[in-house]
Amino acid sequence: MDKTQDSKSRSIRGIVPENHPRRESILIRERLVEAMEREVVVPQGLIAQGRGECFDYLIGEKTRDFAERALEVAAVLLIEAKNPVISVNGNMAALVPREIVELADAIPAKIEVNLFYRDEVRERAIEKVLREAGAREVLGVGEDASETIPELFSERRRVSKRGILSADVVLLGLEDGDRTEALVRMGKRVIAIDLNPLSRTSLTASVTIVDNVIRAIPALREKVLKMKSLSREEREKLLKGYNNRDVLRGAMKFMSERLAQLSLDL
Ligand code: ATP
């Protein structure tokens, strides 16, 4: 962050009262706007965040049981993968760069820049954010993104040969449905972090963590550390007992019951 941005974000912190009920969410928005000014996030990314915030409201902005179950299984898949890759877009780089690097180190996994609106200036801006956060290697930048995901068109399909193309497990957040479907069709296990349990990504992924990336990425690192101490049999049991549809049903049920309860409390 340069000096002007730093002082700007400090002044926003000063304006929003400590006890403002939406303080965190306002500060997060500010981070995304600043990231857009640095070409890390595109305007569409701000709209995607707005869609996510709506679902975060419905779950009460907390990591719930249905997310905990998905986080455990996601951690097992990542630990046991041969080539796990964390796919990073502009919003993720803006919101949780250090946490992504810490998660990648804990697994260990590769980090790849993967953008819906790909261009080299943005790729490099995101790479810079990740390197400043401690990443030693960032795939999917420039020539490295020279391979393609079959059945997808335009720049959306470009990936790295050593990264997503050859990955057996891919972790992604705020992803669009077409790309998630294409990765699943390629035989990859896809772990999605998506606040909307109704999105195509949520419905298609192998494991869907219905939670905000702000909470989910650090929580996933904790689970990775915890799952590493489990035996192979215990991990196997977790994988066998997991059903992603049940988790999505759980999320939808939670949202509807919470809304019903809130309507009674009015
Ligand atoms: P799909 O193509 O999968 O049906 P979509 O068209 O809604 O989904 P996008 O507009 O790219 O996809 O939005 C990305 C998704 O990320 C949305 O479902 C949104 O709810 C979710 N999302 C936004 N912000 C966050 C966040 N901070 N943490 C987790 N999920 C988020």
PDB file of C-alpha atoms and ligand atoms in Angstrom:
ATOM      1  CA  MET A   1       0.000   0.000   0.000  1.00  0.00           C
ATOM      2  CA  ASP A   2       1.437   3.403  -0.916  1.00  0.00           C
ATOM      3  CA  LYS A   3       1.411   6.390   1.458  1.00  0.00           C
ATOM      4  CA  THR A   4      -1.723   8.064   0.017  1.00  0.00           C
ATOM      5  CA  GLN A   5      -3.729   4.837   0.157  1.00  0.00           C
ATOM      6  CA  ASP A   6      -2.505   4.123   3.651  1.00  0.00           C
ATOM      7  CA  SER A   7      -3.532   7.534   4.958  1.00  0.00           C
ATOM      8  CA  LYS A   8      -6.873   7.289   3.105  1.00  0.00           C
ATOM      9  CA  SER A   9      -7.743   3.968   4.729  1.00  0.00           C
ATOM     10  CA  ARG A  10      -6.665   5.305   8.129  1.00  0.00           C
ATOM     11  CA  SER A  11      -8.970   8.285   7.665  1.00  0.00           C
ATOM     12  CA  ILE A  12     -11.908   5.985   6.787  1.00  0.00           C
ATOM     13  CA  ARG A  13     -11.174   3.994   9.957  1.00  0.00           C
ATOM     14  CA  GLY A  14     -11.402   7.271  11.848  1.00  0.00           C
ATOM     15  CA  ILE A  15     -14.742   8.237  10.283  1.00  0.00           C
ATOM     16  CA  VAL A  16     -16.600   4.957  10.937  1.00  0.00           C
ATOM     17  CA  PRO A  17     -17.371   4.747  14.679  1.00  0.00           C
ATOM     18  CA  GLU A  18     -15.958   1.713  16.527  1.00  0.00           C
ATOM     19  CA  ASN A  19     -19.454   0.628  17.549  1.00  0.00           C
ATOM     20  CA  HIS A  20     -21.039   1.032  14.105  1.00  0.00           C
ATOM     21  CA  PRO A  21     -22.898  -2.249  13.458  1.00  0.00           C
ATOM     22  CA  ARG A  22     -21.658  -2.430   9.857  1.00  0.00           C
ATOM     23  CA  ARG A  23     -18.117  -1.160  10.552  1.00  0.00           C
ATOM     24  CA  GLU A  24     -16.307  -4.293   9.375  1.00  0.00           C
ATOM     25  CA  SER A  25     -18.314  -4.490   6.195  1.00  0.00           C
ATOM     26  CA  ILE A  26     -17.731  -0.789   5.436  1.00  0.00           C
ATOM     27  CA  LEU A  27     -13.974  -1.182   5.964  1.00  0.00           C
ATOM     28  CA  ILE A  28     -13.928  -4.242   3.696  1.00  0.00           C
ATOM     29  CA  ARG A  29     -15.702  -2.272   0.987  1.00  0.00           C
ATOM     30  CA  GLU A  30     -13.088   0.421   1.346  1.00  0.00           C
ATOM     31  CA  ARG A  31     -10.320  -2.150   0.894  1.00  0.00           C
ATOM     32  CA  LEU A  32     -11.934  -3.346  -2.323  1.00  0.00           C
ATOM     33  CA  VAL A  33     -12.300   0.192  -3.679  1.00  0.00           C
ATOM     34  CA  GLU A  34      -8.635   0.869  -2.915  1.00  0.00           C
ATOM     35  CA  ALA A  35      -7.719  -2.407  -4.627  1.00  0.00           C
ATOM     36  CA  MET A  36      -9.696  -1.289  -7.672  1.00  0.00           C
ATOM     37  CA  GLU A  37      -7.664   1.911  -7.788  1.00  0.00           C
ATOM     38  CA  ARG A  38      -4.523  -0.267  -7.838  1.00  0.00           C
ATOM     39  CA  GLU A  39      -6.007  -2.373 -10.707  1.00  0.00           C
ATOM     40  CA  VAL A  40      -6.226  -5.499  -8.539  1.00  0.00           C
ATOM     41  CA  VAL A  41     -10.040  -5.564  -8.546  1.00  0.00           C
ATOM     42  CA  VAL A  42     -12.395  -4.746 -11.446  1.00  0.00           C
ATOM     43  CA  PRO A  43     -15.725  -2.894 -10.953  1.00  0.00           C
ATOM     44  CA  GLN A  44     -17.582  -6.185 -11.452  1.00  0.00           C
ATOM     45  CA  GLY A  45     -15.701  -7.485  -8.405  1.00  0.00           C
ATOM     46  CA  LEU A  46     -17.383  -4.815  -6.283  1.00  0.00           C
ATOM     47  CA  ILE A  47     -20.784  -6.025  -7.490  1.00  0.00           C
ATOM     48  CA  ALA A  48     -19.868  -9.637  -6.714  1.00  0.00           C
ATOM     49  CA  GLN A  49     -18.921  -8.554  -3.175  1.00  0.00           C
ATOM     50  CA  GLY A  50     -22.347  -6.919  -2.825  1.00  0.00           C
ATOM     51  CA  ARG A  51     -24.057 -10.161  -3.798  1.00  0.00           C
ATOM     52  CA  GLY A  52     -21.963 -12.002  -1.243  1.00  0.00           C
ATOM     53  CA  GLU A  53     -22.700  -9.473   1.519  1.00  0.00           C
ATOM     54  CA  CYS A  54     -26.402 -10.120   1.119  1.00  0.00           C
ATOM     55  CA  PHE A  55     -25.914 -13.836   1.897  1.00  0.00           C
ATOM     56  CA  ASP A  56     -23.498 -13.004   4.711  1.00  0.00           C
ATOM     57  CA  TYR A  57     -26.319 -10.986   6.295  1.00  0.00           C
ATOM     58  CA  LEU A  58     -28.549 -14.050   6.137  1.00  0.00           C
ATOM     59  CA  ILE A  59     -26.060 -16.267   7.960  1.00  0.00           C
ATOM     60  CA  GLY A  60     -25.383 -13.567  10.567  1.00  0.00           C
ATOM     61  CA  GLU A  61     -21.781 -12.991   9.393  1.00  0.00           C
ATOM     62  CA  LYS A  62     -20.465 -16.049  11.253  1.00  0.00           C
ATOM     63  CA  THR A  63     -18.951 -19.375  10.224  1.00  0.00           C
ATOM     64  CA  ARG A  64     -21.802 -21.826  10.778  1.00  0.00           C
ATOM     65  CA  ASP A  65     -21.926 -25.621  11.224  1.00  0.00           C
ATOM     66  CA  PHE A  66     -22.490 -26.341   7.546  1.00  0.00           C
ATOM     67  CA  ALA A  67     -19.312 -24.399   6.721  1.00  0.00           C
ATOM     68  CA  GLU A  68     -17.351 -26.178   9.483  1.00  0.00           C
ATOM     69  CA  ARG A  69     -18.221 -29.563   7.956  1.00  0.00           C
ATOM     70  CA  ALA A  70     -17.116 -28.434   4.507  1.00  0.00           C
ATOM     71  CA  LEU A  71     -13.940 -26.862   5.926  1.00  0.00           C
ATOM     72  CA  GLU A  72     -12.888 -30.152   7.535  1.00  0.00           C
ATOM     73  CA  VAL A  73     -13.318 -32.139   4.345  1.00  0.00           C
ATOM     74  CA  ALA A  74     -11.682 -29.407   2.271  1.00  0.00           C
ATOM     75  CA  ALA A  75      -8.667 -29.537   4.592  1.00  0.00           C
ATOM     76  CA  VAL A  76      -8.386 -33.315   4.162  1.00  0.00           C
ATOM     77  CA  LEU A  77      -8.616 -33.053   0.368  1.00  0.00           C
ATOM     78  CA  LEU A  78      -5.935 -30.366   0.289  1.00  0.00           C
ATOM     79  CA  ILE A  79      -3.562 -32.292   2.568  1.00  0.00           C
ATOM     80  CA  GLU A  80      -3.939 -35.507   0.596  1.00  0.00           C
ATOM     81  CA  ALA A  81      -3.745 -33.935  -2.864  1.00  0.00           C
ATOM     82  CA  LYS A  82      -0.727 -34.555  -5.112  1.00  0.00           C
ATOM     83  CA  ASN A  83      -0.852 -31.097  -6.664  1.00  0.00           C
ATOM     84  CA  PRO A  84      -3.169 -28.765  -4.716  1.00  0.00           C
ATOM     85  CA  VAL A  85      -3.582 -25.265  -6.143  1.00  0.00           C
ATOM     86  CA  ILE A  86      -5.163 -22.149  -4.656  1.00  0.00           C
ATOM     87  CA  SER A  87      -6.752 -20.117  -7.419  1.00  0.00           C
ATOM     88  CA  VAL A  88      -6.643 -16.391  -6.644  1.00  0.00           C
ATOM     89  CA  ASN A  89      -8.684 -13.626  -8.249  1.00  0.00           C
ATOM     90  CA  GLY A  90      -8.713  -9.878  -7.608  1.00  0.00           C
ATOM     91  CA  ASN A  91     -11.223  -9.911  -4.747  1.00  0.00           C
ATOM     92  CA  MET A  92      -9.361 -12.665  -2.900  1.00  0.00           C
ATOM     93  CA  ALA A  93      -6.028 -10.897  -3.356  1.00  0.00           C
ATOM     94  CA  ALA A  94      -7.555  -7.681  -2.024  1.00  0.00           C
ATOM     95  CA  LEU A  95      -9.280  -9.268   0.963  1.00  0.00           C
ATOM     96  CA  VAL A  96      -6.998 -12.050   2.233  1.00  0.00           C
ATOM     97  CA  PRO A  97      -3.514 -11.949   0.630  1.00  0.00           C
ATOM     98  CA  ARG A  98      -1.508 -12.828   3.759  1.00  0.00           C
ATOM     99  CA  GLU A  99      -4.007 -15.482   4.808  1.00  0.00           C
ATOM    100  CA  ILE A 100      -3.782 -17.113   1.357  1.00  0.00           C
ATOM    101  CA  VAL A 101       0.001 -17.322   1.627  1.00  0.00           C
ATOM    102  CA  GLU A 102      -0.227 -18.754   5.159  1.00  0.00           C
ATOM    103  CA  LEU A 103      -2.739 -21.363   4.005  1.00  0.00           C
ATOM    104  CA  ALA A 104      -0.574 -22.298   1.006  1.00  0.00           C
ATOM    105  CA  ASP A 105       2.454 -22.730   3.304  1.00  0.00           C
ATOM    106  CA  ALA A 106       0.503 -24.901   5.742  1.00  0.00           C
ATOM    107  CA  ILE A 107      -0.782 -27.362   3.109  1.00  0.00           C
ATOM    108  CA  PRO A 108       1.685 -26.873   1.155  1.00  0.00           C
ATOM    109  CA  ALA A 109      -0.018 -25.735  -2.084  1.00  0.00           C
ATOM    110  CA  LYS A 110       0.761 -23.644  -5.140  1.00  0.00           C
ATOM    111  CA  ILE A 111      -0.811 -20.237  -5.703  1.00  0.00           C
ATOM    112  CA  GLU A 112      -2.111 -19.300  -9.144  1.00  0.00           C
ATOM    113  CA  VAL A 113      -3.621 -16.049 -10.406  1.00  0.00           C
ATOM    114  CA  ASN A 114      -6.800 -16.924 -12.242  1.00  0.00           C
ATOM    115  CA  LEU A 115      -8.975 -14.131 -13.565  1.00  0.00           C
ATOM    116  CA  PHE A 116     -12.335 -13.837 -15.265  1.00  0.00           C
ATOM    117  CA  TYR A 117     -11.277 -10.482 -16.719  1.00  0.00           C
ATOM    118  CA  ARG A 118      -7.675 -11.384 -17.489  1.00  0.00           C
ATOM    119  CA  ASP A 119      -5.063  -8.880 -18.584  1.00  0.00           C
ATOM    120  CA  GLU A 120      -1.390  -8.759 -17.858  1.00  0.00           C
ATOM    121  CA  VAL A 121      -1.445  -5.480 -15.913  1.00  0.00           C
ATOM    122  CA  ARG A 122      -3.927  -7.003 -13.453  1.00  0.00           C
ATOM    123  CA  GLU A 123      -2.086 -10.302 -13.298  1.00  0.00           C
ATOM    124  CA  ARG A 124       1.081  -8.457 -12.329  1.00  0.00           C
ATOM    125  CA  ALA A 125      -0.767  -6.208  -9.847  1.00  0.00           C
ATOM    126  CA  ILE A 126      -2.182  -9.301  -8.112  1.00  0.00           C
ATOM    127  CA  GLU A 127       1.175 -11.058  -8.203  1.00  0.00           C
ATOM    128  CA  LYS A 128       2.692  -7.992  -6.511  1.00  0.00           C
ATOM    129  CA  VAL A 129       0.078  -8.050  -3.735  1.00  0.00           C
ATOM    130  CA  LEU A 130       0.722 -11.765  -3.144  1.00  0.00           C
ATOM    131  CA  ARG A 131       4.496 -11.388  -3.155  1.00  0.00           C
ATOM    132  CA  GLU A 132       4.256  -8.487  -0.715  1.00  0.00           C
ATOM    133  CA  ALA A 133       2.201 -10.839   1.454  1.00  0.00           C
ATOM    134  CA  GLY A 134       5.068 -13.344   1.419  1.00  0.00           C
ATOM    135  CA  ALA A 135       4.393 -15.602  -1.598  1.00  0.00           C
ATOM    136  CA  ARG A 136       7.608 -17.031  -3.047  1.00  0.00           C
ATOM    137  CA  GLU A 137       6.042 -18.282  -6.273  1.00  0.00           C
ATOM    138  CA  VAL A 138       2.934 -17.063  -8.084  1.00  0.00           C
ATOM    139  CA  LEU A 139       1.752 -19.051 -11.108  1.00  0.00           C
ATOM    140  CA  GLY A 140      -0.591 -17.977 -13.889  1.00  0.00           C
ATOM    141  CA  VAL A 141       1.108 -14.676 -14.719  1.00  0.00           C
ATOM    142  CA  GLY A 142       2.002 -13.701 -18.310  1.00  0.00           C
ATOM    143  CA  GLU A 143       3.488 -16.566 -20.353  1.00  0.00           C
ATOM    144  CA  ASP A 144       2.973 -19.006 -17.506  1.00  0.00           C
ATOM    145  CA  ALA A 145      -0.794 -18.974 -18.181  1.00  0.00           C
ATOM    146  CA  SER A 146      -0.228 -20.591 -21.558  1.00  0.00           C
ATOM    147  CA  GLU A 147      -2.458 -23.669 -21.234  1.00  0.00           C
ATOM    148  CA  THR A 148      -6.206 -23.727 -21.721  1.00  0.00           C
ATOM    149  CA  ILE A 149      -9.211 -25.258 -19.965  1.00  0.00           C
ATOM    150  CA  PRO A 150     -11.197 -27.132 -22.640  1.00  0.00           C
ATOM    151  CA  GLU A 151     -14.705 -25.908 -23.525  1.00  0.00           C
ATOM    152  CA  LEU A 152     -14.166 -22.410 -22.217  1.00  0.00           C
ATOM    153  CA  PHE A 153     -13.755 -19.441 -24.489  1.00  0.00           C
ATOM    154  CA  SER A 154     -11.717 -16.231 -24.409  1.00  0.00           C
ATOM    155  CA  GLU A 155      -9.229 -15.303 -21.700  1.00  0.00           C
ATOM    156  CA  ARG A 156     -11.256 -17.066 -19.040  1.00  0.00           C
ATOM    157  CA  ARG A 157      -9.755 -20.401 -19.987  1.00  0.00           C
ATOM    158  CA  ARG A 158      -6.038 -19.630 -19.612  1.00  0.00           C
ATOM    159  CA  VAL A 159      -4.238 -21.495 -16.835  1.00  0.00           C
ATOM    160  CA  SER A 160      -0.745 -22.565 -15.814  1.00  0.00           C
ATOM    161  CA  LYS A 161       0.600 -25.971 -16.833  1.00  0.00           C
ATOM    162  CA  ARG A 162       2.255 -26.560 -13.446  1.00  0.00           C
ATOM    163  CA  GLY A 163      -0.758 -25.162 -11.618  1.00  0.00           C
ATOM    164  CA  ILE A 164      -4.472 -25.553 -12.331  1.00  0.00           C
ATOM    165  CA  LEU A 165      -3.986 -27.610 -15.523  1.00  0.00           C
ATOM    166  CA  SER A 166      -2.231 -30.429 -13.663  1.00  0.00           C
ATOM    167  CA  ALA A 167      -3.884 -29.906 -10.250  1.00  0.00           C
ATOM    168  CA  ASP A 168      -5.945 -32.688  -8.711  1.00  0.00           C
ATOM    169  CA  VAL A 169      -7.508 -30.371  -6.094  1.00  0.00           C
ATOM    170  CA  VAL A 170      -8.305 -26.699  -6.744  1.00  0.00           C
ATOM    171  CA  LEU A 171      -9.445 -24.238  -4.082  1.00  0.00           C
ATOM    172  CA  LEU A 172     -11.276 -21.221  -5.409  1.00  0.00           C
ATOM    173  CA  GLY A 173     -13.360 -18.334  -4.110  1.00  0.00           C
ATOM    174  CA  LEU A 174     -15.924 -16.089  -5.840  1.00  0.00           C
ATOM    175  CA  GLU A 175     -15.694 -18.144  -9.010  1.00  0.00           C
ATOM    176  CA  ASP A 176     -18.118 -18.177 -11.917  1.00  0.00           C
ATOM    177  CA  GLY A 177     -20.166 -21.269 -12.634  1.00  0.00           C
ATOM    178  CA  ASP A 178     -18.845 -22.029 -16.138  1.00  0.00           C
ATOM    179  CA  ARG A 179     -15.268 -22.323 -14.974  1.00  0.00           C
ATOM    180  CA  THR A 180     -16.151 -24.396 -11.929  1.00  0.00           C
ATOM    181  CA  GLU A 181     -18.124 -26.780 -14.144  1.00  0.00           C
ATOM    182  CA  ALA A 182     -15.236 -27.021 -16.622  1.00  0.00           C
ATOM    183  CA  LEU A 183     -12.739 -27.858 -13.856  1.00  0.00           C
ATOM    184  CA  VAL A 184     -15.041 -30.537 -12.418  1.00  0.00           C
ATOM    185  CA  ARG A 185     -15.476 -32.028 -15.918  1.00  0.00           C
ATOM    186  CA  MET A 186     -11.671 -32.231 -16.165  1.00  0.00           C
ATOM    187  CA  GLY A 187     -11.811 -34.605 -13.180  1.00  0.00           C
ATOM    188  CA  LYS A 188     -10.545 -32.181 -10.555  1.00  0.00           C
ATOM    189  CA  ARG A 189     -11.838 -31.987  -7.006  1.00  0.00           C
ATOM    190  CA  VAL A 190     -13.028 -28.416  -6.664  1.00  0.00           C
ATOM    191  CA  ILE A 191     -13.367 -26.703  -3.281  1.00  0.00           C
ATOM    192  CA  ALA A 192     -15.377 -23.482  -3.567  1.00  0.00           C
ATOM    193  CA  ILE A 193     -15.789 -20.708  -1.032  1.00  0.00           C
ATOM    194  CA  ASP A 194     -19.051 -19.012  -1.938  1.00  0.00           C
ATOM    195  CA  LEU A 195     -21.550 -17.230   0.285  1.00  0.00           C
ATOM    196  CA  ASN A 196     -24.389 -18.037  -2.106  1.00  0.00           C
ATOM    197  CA  PRO A 197     -25.470 -21.678  -1.743  1.00  0.00           C
ATOM    198  CA  LEU A 198     -27.632 -21.276  -4.862  1.00  0.00           C
ATOM    199  CA  SER A 199     -24.871 -20.254  -7.273  1.00  0.00           C
ATOM    200  CA  ARG A 200     -23.840 -22.648 -10.025  1.00  0.00           C
ATOM    201  CA  THR A 201     -20.377 -22.769  -8.494  1.00  0.00           C
ATOM    202  CA  SER A 202     -21.828 -23.862  -5.137  1.00  0.00           C
ATOM    203  CA  LEU A 203     -23.999 -26.494  -6.787  1.00  0.00           C
ATOM    204  CA  THR A 204     -21.201 -27.873  -8.985  1.00  0.00           C
ATOM    205  CA  ALA A 205     -18.207 -27.891  -6.628  1.00  0.00           C
ATOM    206  CA  SER A 206     -17.128 -31.089  -4.872  1.00  0.00           C
ATOM    207  CA  VAL A 207     -16.996 -29.221  -1.550  1.00  0.00           C
ATOM    208  CA  THR A 208     -18.723 -25.882  -0.980  1.00  0.00           C
ATOM    209  CA  ILE A 209     -17.768 -23.702   1.959  1.00  0.00           C
ATOM    210  CA  VAL A 210     -20.702 -21.311   2.379  1.00  0.00           C
ATOM    211  CA  ASP A 211     -18.843 -18.582   4.205  1.00  0.00           C
ATOM    212  CA  ASN A 212     -17.041 -15.298   3.639  1.00  0.00           C
ATOM    213  CA  VAL A 213     -13.463 -15.707   2.315  1.00  0.00           C
ATOM    214  CA  ILE A 214     -12.421 -13.314   5.098  1.00  0.00           C
ATOM    215  CA  ARG A 215     -13.339 -15.952   7.694  1.00  0.00           C
ATOM    216  CA  ALA A 216     -13.027 -19.105   5.586  1.00  0.00           C
ATOM    217  CA  ILE A 217      -9.379 -18.836   4.494  1.00  0.00           C
ATOM    218  CA  PRO A 218      -7.920 -18.505   8.032  1.00  0.00           C
ATOM    219  CA  ALA A 219     -10.395 -21.147   9.292  1.00  0.00           C
ATOM    220  CA  LEU A 220      -9.236 -23.496   6.548  1.00  0.00           C
ATOM    221  CA  ARG A 221      -5.628 -23.086   7.647  1.00  0.00           C
ATOM    222  CA  GLU A 222      -6.614 -24.006  11.203  1.00  0.00           C
ATOM    223  CA  LYS A 223      -8.394 -27.113   9.905  1.00  0.00           C
ATOM    224  CA  VAL A 224      -5.396 -28.089   7.774  1.00  0.00           C
ATOM    225  CA  LEU A 225      -3.172 -27.995  10.859  1.00  0.00           C
ATOM    226  CA  LYS A 226      -5.762 -29.995  12.826  1.00  0.00           C
ATOM    227  CA  MET A 227      -6.405 -32.603  10.121  1.00  0.00           C
ATOM    228  CA  LYS A 228      -2.679 -33.245   9.737  1.00  0.00           C
ATOM    229  CA  SER A 229      -2.711 -34.852  13.182  1.00  0.00           C
ATOM    230  CA  LEU A 230      -5.534 -37.278  12.259  1.00  0.00           C
ATOM    231  CA  SER A 231      -4.803 -40.811  11.102  1.00  0.00           C
ATOM    232  CA  ARG A 232      -5.449 -41.834   7.497  1.00  0.00           C
ATOM    233  CA  GLU A 233      -8.470 -43.885   8.641  1.00  0.00           C
ATOM    234  CA  GLU A 234      -9.986 -40.942  10.469  1.00  0.00           C
ATOM    235  CA  ARG A 235      -9.548 -38.723   7.429  1.00  0.00           C
ATOM    236  CA  GLU A 236     -11.011 -41.408   5.180  1.00  0.00           C
ATOM    237  CA  LYS A 237     -14.059 -41.598   7.431  1.00  0.00           C
ATOM    238  CA  LEU A 238     -14.622 -37.848   7.126  1.00  0.00           C
ATOM    239  CA  LEU A 239     -14.402 -38.021   3.335  1.00  0.00           C
ATOM    240  CA  LYS A 240     -16.766 -40.994   3.106  1.00  0.00           C
ATOM    241  CA  GLY A 241     -19.389 -39.399   5.337  1.00  0.00           C
ATOM    242  CA  TYR A 242     -19.444 -36.153   3.379  1.00  0.00           C
ATOM    243  CA  ASN A 243     -22.284 -35.124   1.104  1.00  0.00           C
ATOM    244  CA  ASN A 244     -22.066 -31.668  -0.477  1.00  0.00           C
ATOM    245  CA  ARG A 245     -25.795 -31.525  -1.266  1.00  0.00           C
ATOM    246  CA  ASP A 246     -26.530 -32.035   2.444  1.00  0.00           C
ATOM    247  CA  VAL A 247     -24.212 -29.163   3.294  1.00  0.00           C
ATOM    248  CA  LEU A 248     -25.944 -26.882   0.774  1.00  0.00           C
ATOM    249  CA  ARG A 249     -29.358 -27.948   2.080  1.00  0.00           C
ATOM    250  CA  GLY A 250     -28.117 -27.164   5.581  1.00  0.00           C
ATOM    251  CA  ALA A 251     -27.045 -23.674   4.505  1.00  0.00           C
ATOM    252  CA  MET A 252     -30.359 -22.932   2.779  1.00  0.00           C
ATOM    253  CA  LYS A 253     -32.350 -24.284   5.717  1.00  0.00           C
ATOM    254  CA  PHE A 254     -30.312 -22.205   8.146  1.00  0.00           C
ATOM    255  CA  MET A 255     -30.942 -19.036   6.132  1.00  0.00           C
ATOM    256  CA  SER A 256     -34.677 -19.619   5.819  1.00  0.00           C
ATOM    257  CA  GLU A 257     -35.116 -20.550   9.489  1.00  0.00           C
ATOM    258  CA  ARG A 258     -33.078 -17.571  10.600  1.00  0.00           C
ATOM    259  CA  LEU A 259     -35.190 -15.244   8.464  1.00  0.00           C
ATOM    260  CA  ALA A 260     -38.370 -16.794   9.870  1.00  0.00           C
ATOM    261  CA  GLN A 261     -37.075 -16.308  13.406  1.00  0.00           C
ATOM    262  CA  LEU A 262     -36.032 -12.709  12.722  1.00  0.00           C
ATOM    263  CA  SER A 263     -39.486 -11.958  11.313  1.00  0.00           C
ATOM    264  CA  LEU A 264     -41.026 -13.195  14.591  1.00  0.00           C
ATOM    265  CA  ASP A 265     -38.630 -11.064  16.622  1.00  0.00           C
ATOM    266  CA  LEU A 266     -39.671  -7.819  14.880  1.00  0.00           C
TER     267      LEU A 266
HETATM  268  P1  ATP B   1     -22.430 -18.605 -10.646  1.00  0.00           P
HETATM  269  O1  ATP B   1     -21.876 -18.255 -12.015  1.00  0.00           O
HETATM  270  O2  ATP B   1     -21.613 -19.602  -9.907  1.00  0.00           O
HETATM  271  O3  ATP B   1     -23.909 -18.920 -10.617  1.00  0.00           O
HETATM  272  P2  ATP B   1     -22.376 -15.788  -9.958  1.00  0.00           P
HETATM  273  O4  ATP B   1     -22.750 -15.443 -11.337  1.00  0.00           O
HETATM  274  O5  ATP B   1     -23.175 -15.216  -8.835  1.00  0.00           O
HETATM  275  O6  ATP B   1     -22.296 -17.341  -9.696  1.00  0.00           O
HETATM  276  P3  ATP B   1     -20.189 -14.053  -9.561  1.00  0.00           P
HETATM  277  O7  ATP B   1     -21.046 -12.895  -9.918  1.00  0.00           O
HETATM  278  O8  ATP B   1     -18.859 -14.178 -10.211  1.00  0.00           O
HETATM  279  O9  ATP B   1     -20.863 -15.450  -9.755  1.00  0.00           O
HETATM  280  O10 ATP B   1     -20.028 -13.938  -7.951  1.00  0.00           O
HETATM  281  C1  ATP B   1     -19.202 -14.691  -7.245  1.00  0.00           C
HETATM  282  C2  ATP B   1     -19.873 -15.364  -6.067  1.00  0.00           C
HETATM  283  O11 ATP B   1     -19.078 -15.076  -4.913  1.00  0.00           O
HETATM  284  C3  ATP B   1     -21.308 -14.959  -5.692  1.00  0.00           C
HETATM  285  O12 ATP B   1     -22.060 -16.134  -5.507  1.00  0.00           O
HETATM  286  C4  ATP B   1     -21.179 -14.224  -4.351  1.00  0.00           C
HETATM  287  O13 ATP B   1     -22.255 -14.529  -3.487  1.00  0.00           O
HETATM  288  C5  ATP B   1     -19.899 -14.802  -3.794  1.00  0.00           C
HETATM  289  N1  ATP B   1     -19.143 -13.862  -2.932  1.00  0.00           N
HETATM  290  C6  ATP B   1     -18.995 -12.527  -3.057  1.00  0.00           C
HETATM  291  N2  ATP B   1     -18.202 -12.020  -2.105  1.00  0.00           N
HETATM  292  C7  ATP B   1     -17.804 -13.060  -1.348  1.00  0.00           C
HETATM  293  C8  ATP B   1     -16.947 -13.174  -0.227  1.00  0.00           C
HETATM  294  N3  ATP B   1     -16.345 -12.121   0.322  1.00  0.00           N
HETATM  295  N4  ATP B   1     -16.766 -14.419   0.295  1.00  0.00           N
HETATM  296  C9  ATP B   1     -17.362 -15.504  -0.253  1.00  0.00           C
HETATM  297  N5  ATP B   1     -18.181 -15.453  -1.323  1.00  0.00           N
HETATM  298  C10 ATP B   1     -18.401 -14.246  -1.878  1.00  0.00           C
END
